[in-house]
Amino acid sequence: MLVLAFDTATPAVTAALHNGERVLAERTTIDARRHGELLVPTIELVLQEAAVPLREVTAIVAGSGPGPYTGLRVGLMTAQGLATTLGVPAYGICTLDAVAYGSGLTEPFLAATDARRKEVFWARYSDMRTRVDGPFVDRPADVPIDGLPVVGAAATLYPDVLGDGAGAPPYPYAGALAALAAERLAAGVPLDPPRPIYLRRPDAVVPGAPKRVTA
């Protein structure tokens, strides 16, 4: 098993390669405006560091969001293109699941990322592997924390409402995404196709028919 995983649903442009036992290489750049420029070079660096040619990759995994449309589609379109080129399966895993897995928590908690517009994407977990509710998008003050710790970048953005992040990684680093995917694949857990999780309607809409002008 050689799982190439990456995520572009947050400001972290992150990629990693996992061999079914451990992460062989991982690279991350925090830049919310350059997903399209950075992802492919990041993948190339990961493969070079691991000394693994792209043709040996057996599965592609991309973070499927939720996240801003522009960044999210970069990762998912890249996953689909690489999978088609290599003739290997491509999968999508909820970006919040990668944040949760990276936390290592074994008790209930929430994972939350920045949704912009003064809102957050969030989901509830019973442990690092198990999502029990969500994902949703809400204003920070409307997230039903119920006394649980909150991990992810949204916690550090809104510490007065969501806490301090519980010391967990703020982003869905690809090492965690790859490890989670490899674990699920080894256990025979079905993975979703690489399709985006959108929780908002797009800002751009098709204009309606022009109004009739009457004399």
PDB file of C-alpha atoms in Angstrom:
ATOM      1  CA  MET A   1       0.000   0.000   0.000  1.00  0.00           C
ATOM      2  CA  LEU A   2       1.260   3.460  -0.942  1.00  0.00           C
ATOM      3  CA  VAL A   3      -1.282   6.160  -0.167  1.00  0.00           C
ATOM      4  CA  LEU A   4      -0.670   9.653  -1.489  1.00  0.00           C
ATOM      5  CA  ALA A   5      -2.846  12.080   0.476  1.00  0.00           C
ATOM      6  CA  PHE A   6      -3.296  15.828   0.315  1.00  0.00           C
ATOM      7  CA  ASP A   7      -5.665  18.538   1.472  1.00  0.00           C
ATOM      8  CA  THR A   8      -6.352  22.075   0.230  1.00  0.00           C
ATOM      9  CA  ALA A   9      -9.591  22.828   2.099  1.00  0.00           C
ATOM     10  CA  THR A  10      -7.861  25.125   4.607  1.00  0.00           C
ATOM     11  CA  PRO A  11      -4.919  27.553   4.387  1.00  0.00           C
ATOM     12  CA  ALA A  12      -2.640  24.502   4.746  1.00  0.00           C
ATOM     13  CA  VAL A  13      -1.441  23.087   1.435  1.00  0.00           C
ATOM     14  CA  THR A  14      -0.348  19.705   2.702  1.00  0.00           C
ATOM     15  CA  ALA A  15       0.690  16.358   1.183  1.00  0.00           C
ATOM     16  CA  ALA A  16       2.038  13.081   2.535  1.00  0.00           C
ATOM     17  CA  LEU A  17       2.879   9.533   1.486  1.00  0.00           C
ATOM     18  CA  HIS A  18       1.997   6.549   3.683  1.00  0.00           C
ATOM     19  CA  ASN A  19       3.058   2.919   3.139  1.00  0.00           C
ATOM     20  CA  GLY A  20       0.382   1.312   5.296  1.00  0.00           C
ATOM     21  CA  GLU A  21       2.600   1.340   8.380  1.00  0.00           C
ATOM     22  CA  ARG A  22       3.965   4.869   8.680  1.00  0.00           C
ATOM     23  CA  VAL A  23       4.251   8.262   7.002  1.00  0.00           C
ATOM     24  CA  LEU A  24       7.222   8.178   4.642  1.00  0.00           C
ATOM     25  CA  ALA A  25       7.256  11.900   3.900  1.00  0.00           C
ATOM     26  CA  GLU A  26       5.125  14.964   4.560  1.00  0.00           C
ATOM     27  CA  ARG A  27       5.212  18.605   3.479  1.00  0.00           C
ATOM     28  CA  THR A  28       2.973  21.524   4.438  1.00  0.00           C
ATOM     29  CA  THR A  29       2.859  25.201   3.488  1.00  0.00           C
ATOM     30  CA  ILE A  30       0.415  27.628   5.075  1.00  0.00           C
ATOM     31  CA  ASP A  31      -0.812  29.936   2.318  1.00  0.00           C
ATOM     32  CA  ALA A  32      -4.515  30.506   1.767  1.00  0.00           C
ATOM     33  CA  ARG A  33      -4.066  32.134  -1.660  1.00  0.00           C
ATOM     34  CA  ARG A  34      -1.735  29.798  -3.551  1.00  0.00           C
ATOM     35  CA  HIS A  35      -3.273  26.323  -3.427  1.00  0.00           C
ATOM     36  CA  GLY A  36      -3.113  25.956  -7.202  1.00  0.00           C
ATOM     37  CA  GLU A  37       0.546  26.962  -7.353  1.00  0.00           C
ATOM     38  CA  LEU A  38       1.761  24.955  -4.388  1.00  0.00           C
ATOM     39  CA  LEU A  39      -0.003  21.602  -4.449  1.00  0.00           C
ATOM     40  CA  VAL A  40       1.765  19.835  -7.320  1.00  0.00           C
ATOM     41  CA  PRO A  41       5.269  21.005  -6.256  1.00  0.00           C
ATOM     42  CA  THR A  42       4.451  19.863  -2.717  1.00  0.00           C
ATOM     43  CA  ILE A  43       3.437  16.425  -3.988  1.00  0.00           C
ATOM     44  CA  GLU A  44       6.643  16.217  -6.016  1.00  0.00           C
ATOM     45  CA  LEU A  45       8.763  17.083  -2.966  1.00  0.00           C
ATOM     46  CA  VAL A  46       7.014  14.407  -0.895  1.00  0.00           C
ATOM     47  CA  LEU A  47       7.662  11.744  -3.529  1.00  0.00           C
ATOM     48  CA  GLN A  48      11.301  12.832  -3.852  1.00  0.00           C
ATOM     49  CA  GLU A  49      11.832  12.745  -0.096  1.00  0.00           C
ATOM     50  CA  ALA A  50      10.312   9.268   0.119  1.00  0.00           C
ATOM     51  CA  ALA A  51      12.285   8.141  -2.966  1.00  0.00           C
ATOM     52  CA  VAL A  52       9.089   6.730  -4.443  1.00  0.00           C
ATOM     53  CA  PRO A  53       8.098   7.280  -8.089  1.00  0.00           C
ATOM     54  CA  LEU A  54       4.548   8.443  -8.686  1.00  0.00           C
ATOM     55  CA  ARG A  55       3.760   5.311 -10.704  1.00  0.00           C
ATOM     56  CA  GLU A  56       4.110   3.166  -7.550  1.00  0.00           C
ATOM     57  CA  VAL A  57       1.318   4.968  -5.677  1.00  0.00           C
ATOM     58  CA  THR A  58      -1.654   2.645  -5.148  1.00  0.00           C
ATOM     59  CA  ALA A  59      -4.301   5.068  -3.897  1.00  0.00           C
ATOM     60  CA  ILE A  60      -4.980   8.807  -3.953  1.00  0.00           C
ATOM     61  CA  VAL A  61      -6.781  10.500  -1.056  1.00  0.00           C
ATOM     62  CA  ALA A  62      -7.908  14.118  -0.930  1.00  0.00           C
ATOM     63  CA  GLY A  63      -9.530  16.112   1.816  1.00  0.00           C
ATOM     64  CA  SER A  64     -13.111  16.678   0.694  1.00  0.00           C
ATOM     65  CA  GLY A  65     -13.885  19.660   2.888  1.00  0.00           C
ATOM     66  CA  PRO A  66     -15.883  21.436   3.989  1.00  0.00           C
ATOM     67  CA  GLY A  67     -13.856  24.408   2.860  1.00  0.00           C
ATOM     68  CA  PRO A  68     -13.803  27.401   0.527  1.00  0.00           C
ATOM     69  CA  TYR A  69     -14.721  26.401  -3.022  1.00  0.00           C
ATOM     70  CA  THR A  70     -11.569  27.595  -4.801  1.00  0.00           C
ATOM     71  CA  GLY A  71      -9.060  25.871  -2.552  1.00  0.00           C
ATOM     72  CA  LEU A  72     -11.138  22.740  -2.141  1.00  0.00           C
ATOM     73  CA  ARG A  73     -11.533  22.072  -5.845  1.00  0.00           C
ATOM     74  CA  VAL A  74      -7.755  22.274  -6.406  1.00  0.00           C
ATOM     75  CA  GLY A  75      -7.180  19.198  -4.279  1.00  0.00           C
ATOM     76  CA  LEU A  76     -10.154  17.222  -5.532  1.00  0.00           C
ATOM     77  CA  MET A  77      -9.476  17.896  -9.209  1.00  0.00           C
ATOM     78  CA  THR A  78      -5.826  16.963  -8.700  1.00  0.00           C
ATOM     79  CA  ALA A  79      -6.887  13.714  -7.028  1.00  0.00           C
ATOM     80  CA  GLN A  80      -9.184  12.807  -9.885  1.00  0.00           C
ATOM     81  CA  GLY A  81      -6.557  13.669 -12.485  1.00  0.00           C
ATOM     82  CA  LEU A  82      -3.799  11.662 -10.812  1.00  0.00           C
ATOM     83  CA  ALA A  83      -6.067   8.672 -10.257  1.00  0.00           C
ATOM     84  CA  THR A  84      -7.079   8.640 -13.912  1.00  0.00           C
ATOM     85  CA  THR A  85      -3.466   8.951 -15.057  1.00  0.00           C
ATOM     86  CA  LEU A  86      -2.211   6.186 -12.760  1.00  0.00           C
ATOM     87  CA  GLY A  87      -5.234   3.912 -13.033  1.00  0.00           C
ATOM     88  CA  VAL A  88      -5.644   3.761  -9.247  1.00  0.00           C
ATOM     89  CA  PRO A  89      -8.633   4.570  -6.999  1.00  0.00           C
ATOM     90  CA  ALA A  90      -9.206   8.046  -5.611  1.00  0.00           C
ATOM     91  CA  TYR A  91     -11.011   8.700  -2.348  1.00  0.00           C
ATOM     92  CA  GLY A  92     -12.239  11.658  -0.358  1.00  0.00           C
ATOM     93  CA  ILE A  93     -12.155  12.015   3.424  1.00  0.00           C
ATOM     94  CA  CYS A  94     -13.828  14.813   5.362  1.00  0.00           C
ATOM     95  CA  THR A  95     -11.209  17.422   6.205  1.00  0.00           C
ATOM     96  CA  LEU A  96     -12.545  17.684   9.758  1.00  0.00           C
ATOM     97  CA  ASP A  97     -11.934  13.934  10.164  1.00  0.00           C
ATOM     98  CA  ALA A  98      -8.247  14.579   9.462  1.00  0.00           C
ATOM     99  CA  VAL A  99      -8.186  17.380  12.053  1.00  0.00           C
ATOM    100  CA  ALA A 100      -9.843  15.034  14.540  1.00  0.00           C
ATOM    101  CA  TYR A 101      -7.482  12.146  13.825  1.00  0.00           C
ATOM    102  CA  GLY A 102      -4.481  14.414  14.237  1.00  0.00           C
ATOM    103  CA  SER A 103      -5.683  15.442  17.689  1.00  0.00           C
ATOM    104  CA  GLY A 104      -5.173  11.942  19.102  1.00  0.00           C
ATOM    105  CA  LEU A 105      -8.050  12.484  21.524  1.00  0.00           C
ATOM    106  CA  THR A 106      -9.833   9.467  22.960  1.00  0.00           C
ATOM    107  CA  GLU A 107     -12.758  11.307  24.577  1.00  0.00           C
ATOM    108  CA  PRO A 108     -15.608  13.351  23.003  1.00  0.00           C
ATOM    109  CA  PHE A 109     -14.676  16.671  21.389  1.00  0.00           C
ATOM    110  CA  LEU A 110     -15.431  19.007  18.490  1.00  0.00           C
ATOM    111  CA  ALA A 111     -13.237  19.791  15.474  1.00  0.00           C
ATOM    112  CA  ALA A 112     -13.641  23.199  13.863  1.00  0.00           C
ATOM    113  CA  THR A 113     -11.983  25.063  10.978  1.00  0.00           C
ATOM    114  CA  ASP A 114     -12.327  28.593   9.672  1.00  0.00           C
ATOM    115  CA  ALA A 115     -15.247  29.031   7.271  1.00  0.00           C
ATOM    116  CA  ARG A 116     -14.569  32.759   6.748  1.00  0.00           C
ATOM    117  CA  ARG A 117     -17.419  35.287   6.961  1.00  0.00           C
ATOM    118  CA  LYS A 118     -17.031  35.037  10.748  1.00  0.00           C
ATOM    119  CA  GLU A 119     -18.291  31.433  10.665  1.00  0.00           C
ATOM    120  CA  VAL A 120     -16.764  28.018  11.342  1.00  0.00           C
ATOM    121  CA  PHE A 121     -17.105  24.524   9.922  1.00  0.00           C
ATOM    122  CA  TRP A 122     -17.458  21.995  12.729  1.00  0.00           C
ATOM    123  CA  ALA A 123     -18.312  18.407  13.610  1.00  0.00           C
ATOM    124  CA  ARG A 124     -18.659  16.387  16.798  1.00  0.00           C
ATOM    125  CA  TYR A 125     -16.558  13.285  17.572  1.00  0.00           C
ATOM    126  CA  SER A 126     -16.683  10.567  20.210  1.00  0.00           C
ATOM    127  CA  ASP A 127     -12.954   9.982  19.705  1.00  0.00           C
ATOM    128  CA  MET A 128     -10.280  10.759  17.110  1.00  0.00           C
ATOM    129  CA  ARG A 129     -11.689   8.186  14.659  1.00  0.00           C
ATOM    130  CA  THR A 130     -15.435   8.521  15.069  1.00  0.00           C
ATOM    131  CA  ARG A 131     -17.553  11.431  13.827  1.00  0.00           C
ATOM    132  CA  VAL A 132     -21.012  11.353  15.377  1.00  0.00           C
ATOM    133  CA  ASP A 133     -22.525  14.616  14.079  1.00  0.00           C
ATOM    134  CA  GLY A 134     -21.867  17.081  11.304  1.00  0.00           C
ATOM    135  CA  PRO A 135     -20.269  18.664   9.484  1.00  0.00           C
ATOM    136  CA  PHE A 136     -22.091  21.996   9.902  1.00  0.00           C
ATOM    137  CA  VAL A 137     -21.394  25.677   9.378  1.00  0.00           C
ATOM    138  CA  ASP A 138     -22.316  28.191  12.094  1.00  0.00           C
ATOM    139  CA  ARG A 139     -21.216  31.357  13.797  1.00  0.00           C
ATOM    140  CA  PRO A 140     -18.787  30.517  16.609  1.00  0.00           C
ATOM    141  CA  ALA A 141     -21.235  31.578  19.311  1.00  0.00           C
ATOM    142  CA  ASP A 142     -23.868  29.202  17.868  1.00  0.00           C
ATOM    143  CA  VAL A 143     -21.702  26.073  18.002  1.00  0.00           C
ATOM    144  CA  PRO A 144     -23.126  23.783  20.731  1.00  0.00           C
ATOM    145  CA  ILE A 145     -19.911  23.049  22.595  1.00  0.00           C
ATOM    146  CA  ASP A 146     -21.643  21.581  25.664  1.00  0.00           C
ATOM    147  CA  GLY A 147     -18.423  21.769  27.655  1.00  0.00           C
ATOM    148  CA  LEU A 148     -16.383  19.695  25.191  1.00  0.00           C
ATOM    149  CA  PRO A 149     -12.894  20.642  24.018  1.00  0.00           C
ATOM    150  CA  VAL A 150     -12.606  22.085  20.503  1.00  0.00           C
ATOM    151  CA  VAL A 151      -9.635  21.365  18.231  1.00  0.00           C
ATOM    152  CA  GLY A 152      -8.674  23.005  14.957  1.00  0.00           C
ATOM    153  CA  ALA A 153      -7.789  26.473  13.711  1.00  0.00           C
ATOM    154  CA  ALA A 154     -11.227  27.905  14.515  1.00  0.00           C
ATOM    155  CA  ALA A 155     -10.520  27.433  18.209  1.00  0.00           C
ATOM    156  CA  THR A 156      -7.444  29.621  18.009  1.00  0.00           C
ATOM    157  CA  LEU A 157      -9.329  32.208  15.953  1.00  0.00           C
ATOM    158  CA  TYR A 158     -12.178  32.428  18.467  1.00  0.00           C
ATOM    159  CA  PRO A 159     -10.617  31.410  21.801  1.00  0.00           C
ATOM    160  CA  ASP A 160     -13.138  33.367  23.881  1.00  0.00           C
ATOM    161  CA  VAL A 161     -15.947  31.232  22.448  1.00  0.00           C
ATOM    162  CA  LEU A 162     -14.326  27.945  21.414  1.00  0.00           C
ATOM    163  CA  GLY A 163     -11.382  27.570  23.779  1.00  0.00           C
ATOM    164  CA  ASP A 164      -7.681  27.358  22.998  1.00  0.00           C
ATOM    165  CA  GLY A 165      -7.534  24.364  20.661  1.00  0.00           C
ATOM    166  CA  ALA A 166      -6.688  21.792  23.357  1.00  0.00           C
ATOM    167  CA  GLY A 167      -3.066  21.788  22.174  1.00  0.00           C
ATOM    168  CA  ALA A 168      -4.003  19.886  19.003  1.00  0.00           C
ATOM    169  CA  PRO A 169      -2.722  20.634  15.473  1.00  0.00           C
ATOM    170  CA  PRO A 170      -4.794  23.445  13.934  1.00  0.00           C
ATOM    171  CA  TYR A 171      -4.886  22.077  10.385  1.00  0.00           C
ATOM    172  CA  PRO A 172      -5.702  18.774   8.651  1.00  0.00           C
ATOM    173  CA  TYR A 173      -2.077  17.818   8.079  1.00  0.00           C
ATOM    174  CA  ALA A 174      -1.691  15.259   5.313  1.00  0.00           C
ATOM    175  CA  GLY A 175       0.222  12.842   7.530  1.00  0.00           C
ATOM    176  CA  ALA A 176      -2.894  12.402   9.644  1.00  0.00           C
ATOM    177  CA  LEU A 177      -5.099  12.232   6.540  1.00  0.00           C
ATOM    178  CA  ALA A 178      -2.890   9.566   4.971  1.00  0.00           C
ATOM    179  CA  ALA A 179      -2.682   7.541   8.189  1.00  0.00           C
ATOM    180  CA  LEU A 180      -6.454   7.636   8.636  1.00  0.00           C
ATOM    181  CA  ALA A 181      -7.023   6.578   5.030  1.00  0.00           C
ATOM    182  CA  ALA A 182      -4.485   3.756   5.276  1.00  0.00           C
ATOM    183  CA  GLU A 183      -6.084   2.538   8.504  1.00  0.00           C
ATOM    184  CA  ARG A 184      -9.554   2.495   6.966  1.00  0.00           C
ATOM    185  CA  LEU A 185      -8.378   0.824   3.764  1.00  0.00           C
ATOM    186  CA  ALA A 186      -6.537  -1.888   5.710  1.00  0.00           C
ATOM    187  CA  ALA A 187      -9.674  -2.532   7.763  1.00  0.00           C
ATOM    188  CA  GLY A 188     -11.849  -2.757   4.649  1.00  0.00           C
ATOM    189  CA  VAL A 189     -13.861   0.329   5.577  1.00  0.00           C
ATOM    190  CA  PRO A 190     -15.483   1.780   2.429  1.00  0.00           C
ATOM    191  CA  LEU A 191     -14.212   5.244   1.547  1.00  0.00           C
ATOM    192  CA  ASP A 192     -16.170   7.919  -0.252  1.00  0.00           C
ATOM    193  CA  PRO A 193     -15.281   9.136  -3.744  1.00  0.00           C
ATOM    194  CA  PRO A 194     -13.441  12.471  -3.969  1.00  0.00           C
ATOM    195  CA  ARG A 195     -16.477  14.734  -3.987  1.00  0.00           C
ATOM    196  CA  PRO A 196     -16.635  18.129  -2.283  1.00  0.00           C
ATOM    197  CA  ILE A 197     -18.574  18.715   0.910  1.00  0.00           C
ATOM    198  CA  TYR A 198     -20.245  22.085   0.417  1.00  0.00           C
ATOM    199  CA  LEU A 199     -22.244  23.593   3.269  1.00  0.00           C
ATOM    200  CA  ARG A 200     -23.069  26.859   1.546  1.00  0.00           C
ATOM    201  CA  ARG A 201     -24.620  27.877  -1.711  1.00  0.00           C
ATOM    202  CA  PRO A 202     -22.107  29.383  -4.151  1.00  0.00           C
ATOM    203  CA  ASP A 203     -21.701  33.155  -4.170  1.00  0.00           C
ATOM    204  CA  ALA A 204     -22.019  33.264  -7.942  1.00  0.00           C
ATOM    205  CA  VAL A 205     -25.422  32.356  -9.327  1.00  0.00           C
ATOM    206  CA  VAL A 206     -26.914  32.251 -12.779  1.00  0.00           C
ATOM    207  CA  PRO A 207     -28.794  35.513 -13.349  1.00  0.00           C
ATOM    208  CA  GLY A 208     -32.531  35.268 -13.706  1.00  0.00           C
ATOM    209  CA  ALA A 209     -34.513  36.241 -16.755  1.00  0.00           C
ATOM    210  CA  PRO A 210     -34.572  40.014 -17.374  1.00  0.00           C
ATOM    211  CA  LYS A 211     -37.613  41.823 -16.165  1.00  0.00           C
ATOM    212  CA  ARG A 212     -40.151  42.730 -18.792  1.00  0.00           C
ATOM    213  CA  VAL A 213     -40.208  46.414 -19.570  1.00  0.00           C
ATOM    214  CA  THR A 214     -43.670  47.820 -19.892  1.00  0.00           C
ATOM    215  CA  ALA A 215     -44.636  51.134 -21.386  1.00  0.00           C
TER     216      ALA A 215
END
